[in-house]
Amino acid sequence: MTSETQMRQAMQAYIDAFNVSDPQAIADLYAEDATVEDPVGSPVKSGKPEILKFYKMAVATGAKLALAAPIRASHGNSAAMAFDVKLNMPEGKAHIQVIDVMTFNDAGKFSSMRAFWGKSDMVMTP
């Protein structure tokens, strides 16, 4: 099982890779058969090629992430983090408050990511 320290380090690496616009580094944190549901309720992206494509699009928005609270690990194979995203939307700059929940495989890779945020969690900014 992945340790709490390993989970926190992987999730911090996710934030760090996002903030330097490195979609390949983000995708490398995932298992080959992983899934991404961002936001929850949207179509699930399955497998590394689809996940890499998703993150290429995401970093192209100029998205930058900042933790809103410490990363939380669990007694199991999951961890969560609350963070703020600042990005460029077609209609202008936006700020989204998000909670991501990642599950981990035995190798310490993300096996799934679910992003919790709704329309009321996104505001347009000047």
mmCIF file of N, CA and C in Angstrom, residues 35-113:
data_model
loop_
_atom_site.group_PDB
_atom_site.id
_atom_site.type_symbol
_atom_site.label_atom_id
_atom_site.label_comp_id
_atom_site.label_asym_id
_atom_site.label_seq_id
_atom_site.Cartn_x
_atom_site.Cartn_y
_atom_site.Cartn_z
ATOM 1 N N THR A 35 -8.038 6.475 -14.580
ATOM 2 C CA THR A 35 -9.165 7.259 -15.060
ATOM 3 C C THR A 35 -9.132 8.657 -14.444
ATOM 4 N N VAL A 36 -9.684 9.618 -15.193
ATOM 5 C CA VAL A 36 -9.822 11.000 -14.725
ATOM 6 C C VAL A 36 -11.259 11.424 -14.982
ATOM 7 N N GLU A 37 -11.903 11.944 -13.947
ATOM 8 C CA GLU A 37 -13.258 12.486 -14.071
ATOM 9 C C GLU A 37 -13.213 13.924 -13.559
ATOM 10 N N ASP A 38 -13.087 14.862 -14.492
ATOM 11 C CA ASP A 38 -12.889 16.275 -14.135
ATOM 12 C C ASP A 38 -13.742 17.156 -15.034
ATOM 13 N N PRO A 39 -14.826 17.717 -14.443
ATOM 14 C CA PRO A 39 -15.354 17.533 -13.097
ATOM 15 C C PRO A 39 -16.177 16.247 -12.994
ATOM 16 N N VAL A 40 -16.464 15.846 -11.748
ATOM 17 C CA VAL A 40 -17.313 14.680 -11.520
ATOM 18 C C VAL A 40 -18.645 14.920 -12.236
ATOM 19 N N GLY A 41 -19.069 13.921 -12.983
ATOM 20 C CA GLY A 41 -20.286 14.031 -13.777
ATOM 21 C C GLY A 41 -20.014 14.233 -15.250
ATOM 22 N N SER A 42 -18.758 14.554 -15.600
ATOM 23 C CA SER A 42 -18.377 14.699 -17.005
ATOM 24 C C SER A 42 -17.882 13.338 -17.506
ATOM 25 N N PRO A 43 -17.713 13.188 -18.821
ATOM 26 C CA PRO A 43 -17.202 11.910 -19.336
ATOM 27 C C PRO A 43 -15.833 11.570 -18.725
ATOM 28 N N VAL A 44 -15.670 10.307 -18.396
ATOM 29 C CA VAL A 44 -14.422 9.821 -17.792
ATOM 30 C C VAL A 44 -13.383 9.624 -18.885
ATOM 31 N N LYS A 45 -12.172 10.123 -18.616
ATOM 32 C CA LYS A 45 -11.039 9.897 -19.505
ATOM 33 C C LYS A 45 -10.326 8.643 -18.997
ATOM 34 N N SER A 46 -10.062 7.687 -19.883
ATOM 35 C CA SER A 46 -9.476 6.408 -19.482
ATOM 36 C C SER A 46 -8.176 6.139 -20.210
ATOM 37 N N GLY A 47 -7.166 5.734 -19.463
ATOM 38 C CA GLY A 47 -5.875 5.378 -20.041
ATOM 39 C C GLY A 47 -4.969 6.582 -20.235
ATOM 40 N N LYS A 48 -3.675 6.319 -20.190
ATOM 41 C CA LYS A 48 -2.691 7.400 -20.255
ATOM 42 C C LYS A 48 -2.778 8.279 -21.503
ATOM 43 N N PRO A 49 -2.978 7.735 -22.714
ATOM 44 C CA PRO A 49 -3.051 8.627 -23.873
ATOM 45 C C PRO A 49 -4.183 9.655 -23.751
ATOM 46 N N GLU A 50 -5.352 9.214 -23.297
ATOM 47 C CA GLU A 50 -6.482 10.130 -23.143
ATOM 48 C C GLU A 50 -6.224 11.124 -22.006
ATOM 49 N N ILE A 51 -5.590 10.652 -20.945
ATOM 50 C CA ILE A 51 -5.261 11.523 -19.811
ATOM 51 C C ILE A 51 -4.237 12.579 -20.234
ATOM 52 N N LEU A 52 -3.223 12.182 -20.981
ATOM 53 C CA LEU A 52 -2.223 13.148 -21.464
ATOM 54 C C LEU A 52 -2.888 14.204 -22.349
ATOM 55 N N LYS A 53 -3.772 13.786 -23.231
ATOM 56 C CA LYS A 53 -4.492 14.726 -24.094
ATOM 57 C C LYS A 53 -5.274 15.731 -23.247
ATOM 58 N N PHE A 54 -5.940 15.258 -22.203
ATOM 59 C CA PHE A 54 -6.702 16.129 -21.311
ATOM 60 C C PHE A 54 -5.788 17.160 -20.645
ATOM 61 N N TYR A 55 -4.635 16.723 -20.136
ATOM 62 C CA TYR A 55 -3.739 17.651 -19.450
ATOM 63 C C TYR A 55 -3.037 18.612 -20.417
ATOM 64 N N LYS A 56 -2.812 18.200 -21.654
ATOM 65 C CA LYS A 56 -2.280 19.146 -22.643
ATOM 66 C C LYS A 56 -3.256 20.298 -22.827
ATOM 67 N N MET A 57 -4.546 19.976 -22.915
ATOM 68 C CA MET A 57 -5.575 21.009 -23.040
ATOM 69 C C MET A 57 -5.633 21.861 -21.767
ATOM 70 N N ALA A 58 -5.548 21.225 -20.609
ATOM 71 C CA ALA A 58 -5.664 21.947 -19.338
ATOM 72 C C ALA A 58 -4.520 22.937 -19.141
ATOM 73 N N VAL A 59 -3.287 22.535 -19.407
ATOM 74 C CA VAL A 59 -2.168 23.454 -19.201
ATOM 75 C C VAL A 59 -2.148 24.560 -20.253
ATOM 76 N N ALA A 60 -2.757 24.303 -21.415
ATOM 77 C CA ALA A 60 -2.827 25.328 -22.457
ATOM 78 C C ALA A 60 -3.675 26.522 -22.025
ATOM 79 N N THR A 61 -4.514 26.346 -21.004
ATOM 80 C CA THR A 61 -5.331 27.447 -20.479
ATOM 81 C C THR A 61 -4.513 28.381 -19.598
ATOM 82 N N GLY A 62 -3.262 28.000 -19.326
ATOM 83 C CA GLY A 62 -2.442 28.783 -18.408
ATOM 84 C C GLY A 62 -2.780 28.507 -16.956
ATOM 85 N N ALA A 63 -3.491 27.419 -16.692
ATOM 86 C CA ALA A 63 -3.945 27.099 -15.334
ATOM 87 C C ALA A 63 -2.778 27.000 -14.357
ATOM 88 N N LYS A 64 -2.969 27.614 -13.211
ATOM 89 C CA LYS A 64 -2.017 27.539 -12.100
ATOM 90 C C LYS A 64 -2.801 27.120 -10.857
ATOM 91 N N LEU A 65 -2.204 26.245 -10.049
ATOM 92 C CA LEU A 65 -2.870 25.689 -8.875
ATOM 93 C C LEU A 65 -2.196 26.175 -7.598
ATOM 94 N N ALA A 66 -3.007 26.412 -6.567
ATOM 95 C CA ALA A 66 -2.491 26.788 -5.246
ATOM 96 C C ALA A 66 -3.311 26.068 -4.194
ATOM 97 N N LEU A 67 -2.639 25.339 -3.313
ATOM 98 C CA LEU A 67 -3.349 24.635 -2.240
ATOM 99 C C LEU A 67 -4.127 25.620 -1.384
ATOM 100 N N ALA A 68 -5.348 25.224 -1.017
ATOM 101 C CA ALA A 68 -6.180 26.017 -0.114
ATOM 102 C C ALA A 68 -6.103 25.465 1.309
ATOM 103 N N ALA A 69 -5.573 24.253 1.445
ATOM 104 C CA ALA A 69 -5.418 23.570 2.736
ATOM 105 C C ALA A 69 -4.379 22.473 2.520
ATOM 106 N N PRO A 70 -3.847 21.913 3.596
ATOM 107 C CA PRO A 70 -2.873 20.826 3.429
ATOM 108 C C PRO A 70 -3.491 19.616 2.715
ATOM 109 N N ILE A 71 -2.664 18.888 1.990
ATOM 110 C CA ILE A 71 -3.087 17.639 1.354
ATOM 111 C C ILE A 71 -3.427 16.649 2.457
ATOM 112 N N ARG A 72 -4.548 15.952 2.283
ATOM 113 C CA ARG A 72 -5.011 14.988 3.289
ATOM 114 C C ARG A 72 -4.840 13.568 2.759
ATOM 115 N N ALA A 73 -4.158 12.741 3.500
ATOM 116 C CA ALA A 73 -3.992 11.333 3.152
ATOM 117 C C ALA A 73 -5.078 10.534 3.888
ATOM 118 N N SER A 74 -5.027 9.211 3.773
ATOM 119 C CA SER A 74 -6.021 8.375 4.431
ATOM 120 C C SER A 74 -5.354 7.113 4.968
ATOM 121 N N HIS A 75 -6.154 6.319 5.639
ATOM 122 C CA HIS A 75 -5.661 5.021 6.121
ATOM 123 C C HIS A 75 -5.711 3.985 5.005
ATOM 124 N N GLY A 76 -6.282 4.358 3.876
ATOM 125 C CA GLY A 76 -6.407 3.464 2.729
ATOM 126 C C GLY A 76 -5.533 3.901 1.585
ATOM 127 N N ASN A 77 -6.076 3.817 0.377
ATOM 128 C CA ASN A 77 -5.291 4.113 -0.823
ATOM 129 C C ASN A 77 -5.751 5.397 -1.511
ATOM 130 N N SER A 78 -6.274 6.353 -0.741
ATOM 131 C CA SER A 78 -6.772 7.598 -1.321
ATOM 132 C C SER A 78 -6.257 8.803 -0.560
ATOM 133 N N ALA A 79 -6.240 9.924 -1.253
ATOM 134 C CA ALA A 79 -5.882 11.198 -0.638
ATOM 135 C C ALA A 79 -6.690 12.283 -1.340
ATOM 136 N N ALA A 80 -6.807 13.438 -0.663
ATOM 137 C CA ALA A 80 -7.603 14.540 -1.214
ATOM 138 C C ALA A 80 -6.864 15.848 -0.999
ATOM 139 N N MET A 81 -7.176 16.808 -1.871
ATOM 140 C CA MET A 81 -6.613 18.141 -1.681
ATOM 141 C C MET A 81 -7.607 19.183 -2.184
ATOM 142 N N ALA A 82 -7.681 20.266 -1.435
ATOM 143 C CA ALA A 82 -8.489 21.422 -1.824
ATOM 144 C C ALA A 82 -7.519 22.461 -2.380
ATOM 145 N N PHE A 83 -7.863 22.998 -3.546
ATOM 146 C CA PHE A 83 -6.971 23.979 -4.154
ATOM 147 C C PHE A 83 -7.765 24.945 -5.012
ATOM 148 N N ASP A 84 -7.109 26.037 -5.345
ATOM 149 C CA ASP A 84 -7.678 27.049 -6.222
ATOM 150 C C ASP A 84 -6.971 26.981 -7.567
ATOM 151 N N VAL A 85 -7.748 27.115 -8.625
ATOM 152 C CA VAL A 85 -7.216 27.128 -9.980
ATOM 153 C C VAL A 85 -7.465 28.512 -10.567
ATOM 154 N N LYS A 86 -6.446 29.096 -11.134
ATOM 155 C CA LYS A 86 -6.592 30.327 -11.906
ATOM 156 C C LYS A 86 -6.248 29.967 -13.338
ATOM 157 N N LEU A 87 -7.154 30.316 -14.278
ATOM 158 C CA LEU A 87 -6.951 29.940 -15.665
ATOM 159 C C LEU A 87 -7.615 30.932 -16.598
ATOM 160 N N ASN A 88 -7.317 30.780 -17.870
ATOM 161 C CA ASN A 88 -7.892 31.624 -18.911
ATOM 162 C C ASN A 88 -8.959 30.828 -19.655
ATOM 163 N N MET A 89 -10.186 31.346 -19.611
ATOM 164 C CA MET A 89 -11.311 30.740 -20.316
ATOM 165 C C MET A 89 -11.555 31.564 -21.584
ATOM 166 N N PRO A 90 -12.289 31.029 -22.556
ATOM 167 C CA PRO A 90 -12.601 31.831 -23.753
ATOM 168 C C PRO A 90 -13.285 33.160 -23.401
ATOM 169 N N GLU A 91 -14.074 33.170 -22.321
ATOM 170 C CA GLU A 91 -14.777 34.385 -21.922
ATOM 171 C C GLU A 91 -13.979 35.275 -20.972
ATOM 172 N N GLY A 92 -12.772 34.863 -20.593
ATOM 173 C CA GLY A 92 -11.927 35.669 -19.727
ATOM 174 C C GLY A 92 -11.236 34.847 -18.654
ATOM 175 N N LYS A 93 -10.640 35.537 -17.692
ATOM 176 C CA LYS A 93 -9.924 34.866 -16.596
ATOM 177 C C LYS A 93 -10.927 34.301 -15.594
ATOM 178 N N ALA A 94 -10.602 33.131 -15.049
ATOM 179 C CA ALA A 94 -11.496 32.467 -14.099
ATOM 180 C C ALA A 94 -10.731 31.962 -12.896
ATOM 181 N N HIS A 95 -11.469 31.758 -11.820
ATOM 182 C CA HIS A 95 -10.958 31.196 -10.568
ATOM 183 C C HIS A 95 -11.917 30.085 -10.184
ATOM 184 N N ILE A 96 -11.390 28.873 -9.981
ATOM 185 C CA ILE A 96 -12.225 27.734 -9.605
ATOM 186 C C ILE A 96 -11.703 27.145 -8.303
ATOM 187 N N GLN A 97 -12.613 26.882 -7.364
ATOM 188 C CA GLN A 97 -12.269 26.191 -6.116
ATOM 189 C C GLN A 97 -12.582 24.709 -6.318
ATOM 190 N N VAL A 98 -11.577 23.860 -6.116
ATOM 191 C CA VAL A 98 -11.676 22.444 -6.472
ATOM 192 C C VAL A 98 -11.223 21.567 -5.307
ATOM 193 N N ILE A 99 -11.812 20.381 -5.225
ATOM 194 C CA ILE A 99 -11.281 19.308 -4.371
ATOM 195 C C ILE A 99 -11.040 18.113 -5.281
ATOM 196 N N ASP A 100 -9.796 17.646 -5.326
ATOM 197 C CA ASP A 100 -9.443 16.441 -6.078
ATOM 198 C C ASP A 100 -9.260 15.292 -5.098
ATOM 199 N N VAL A 101 -9.795 14.132 -5.478
ATOM 200 C CA VAL A 101 -9.587 12.903 -4.722
ATOM 201 C C VAL A 101 -8.889 11.927 -5.649
ATOM 202 N N MET A 102 -7.718 11.470 -5.233
ATOM 203 C CA MET A 102 -6.946 10.512 -6.000
ATOM 204 C C MET A 102 -6.932 9.179 -5.267
ATOM 205 N N THR A 103 -7.044 8.082 -6.021
ATOM 206 C CA THR A 103 -6.768 6.760 -5.472
ATOM 207 C C THR A 103 -5.434 6.310 -6.058
ATOM 208 N N PHE A 104 -4.759 5.468 -5.335
ATOM 209 C CA PHE A 104 -3.410 5.032 -5.689
ATOM 210 C C PHE A 104 -3.359 3.528 -5.864
ATOM 211 N N ASN A 105 -2.512 3.075 -6.794
ATOM 212 C CA ASN A 105 -2.252 1.641 -6.908
ATOM 213 C C ASN A 105 -1.069 1.282 -6.012
ATOM 214 N N ASP A 106 -0.701 0.029 -5.995
ATOM 215 C CA ASP A 106 0.393 -0.418 -5.117
ATOM 216 C C ASP A 106 1.742 0.165 -5.506
ATOM 217 N N ALA A 107 1.882 0.629 -6.750
ATOM 218 C CA ALA A 107 3.142 1.233 -7.210
ATOM 219 C C ALA A 107 3.213 2.722 -6.884
ATOM 220 N N GLY A 108 2.169 3.263 -6.243
ATOM 221 C CA GLY A 108 2.171 4.673 -5.883
ATOM 222 C C GLY A 108 1.721 5.604 -7.004
ATOM 223 N N LYS A 109 1.162 5.035 -8.075
ATOM 224 C CA LYS A 109 0.634 5.835 -9.188
ATOM 225 C C LYS A 109 -0.851 6.098 -8.946
ATOM 226 N N PHE A 110 -1.350 7.218 -9.512
ATOM 227 C CA PHE A 110 -2.777 7.488 -9.429
ATOM 228 C C PHE A 110 -3.518 6.442 -10.263
ATOM 229 N N SER A 111 -4.501 5.796 -9.667
ATOM 230 C CA SER A 111 -5.362 4.892 -10.440
ATOM 231 C C SER A 111 -6.646 5.602 -10.842
ATOM 232 N N SER A 112 -6.991 6.639 -10.087
ATOM 233 C CA SER A 112 -8.129 7.473 -10.488
ATOM 234 C C SER A 112 -7.991 8.853 -9.874
ATOM 235 N N MET A 113 -8.602 9.803 -10.563
ATOM 236 C CA MET A 113 -8.709 11.170 -10.044
ATOM 237 C C MET A 113 -10.118 11.633 -10.310
#
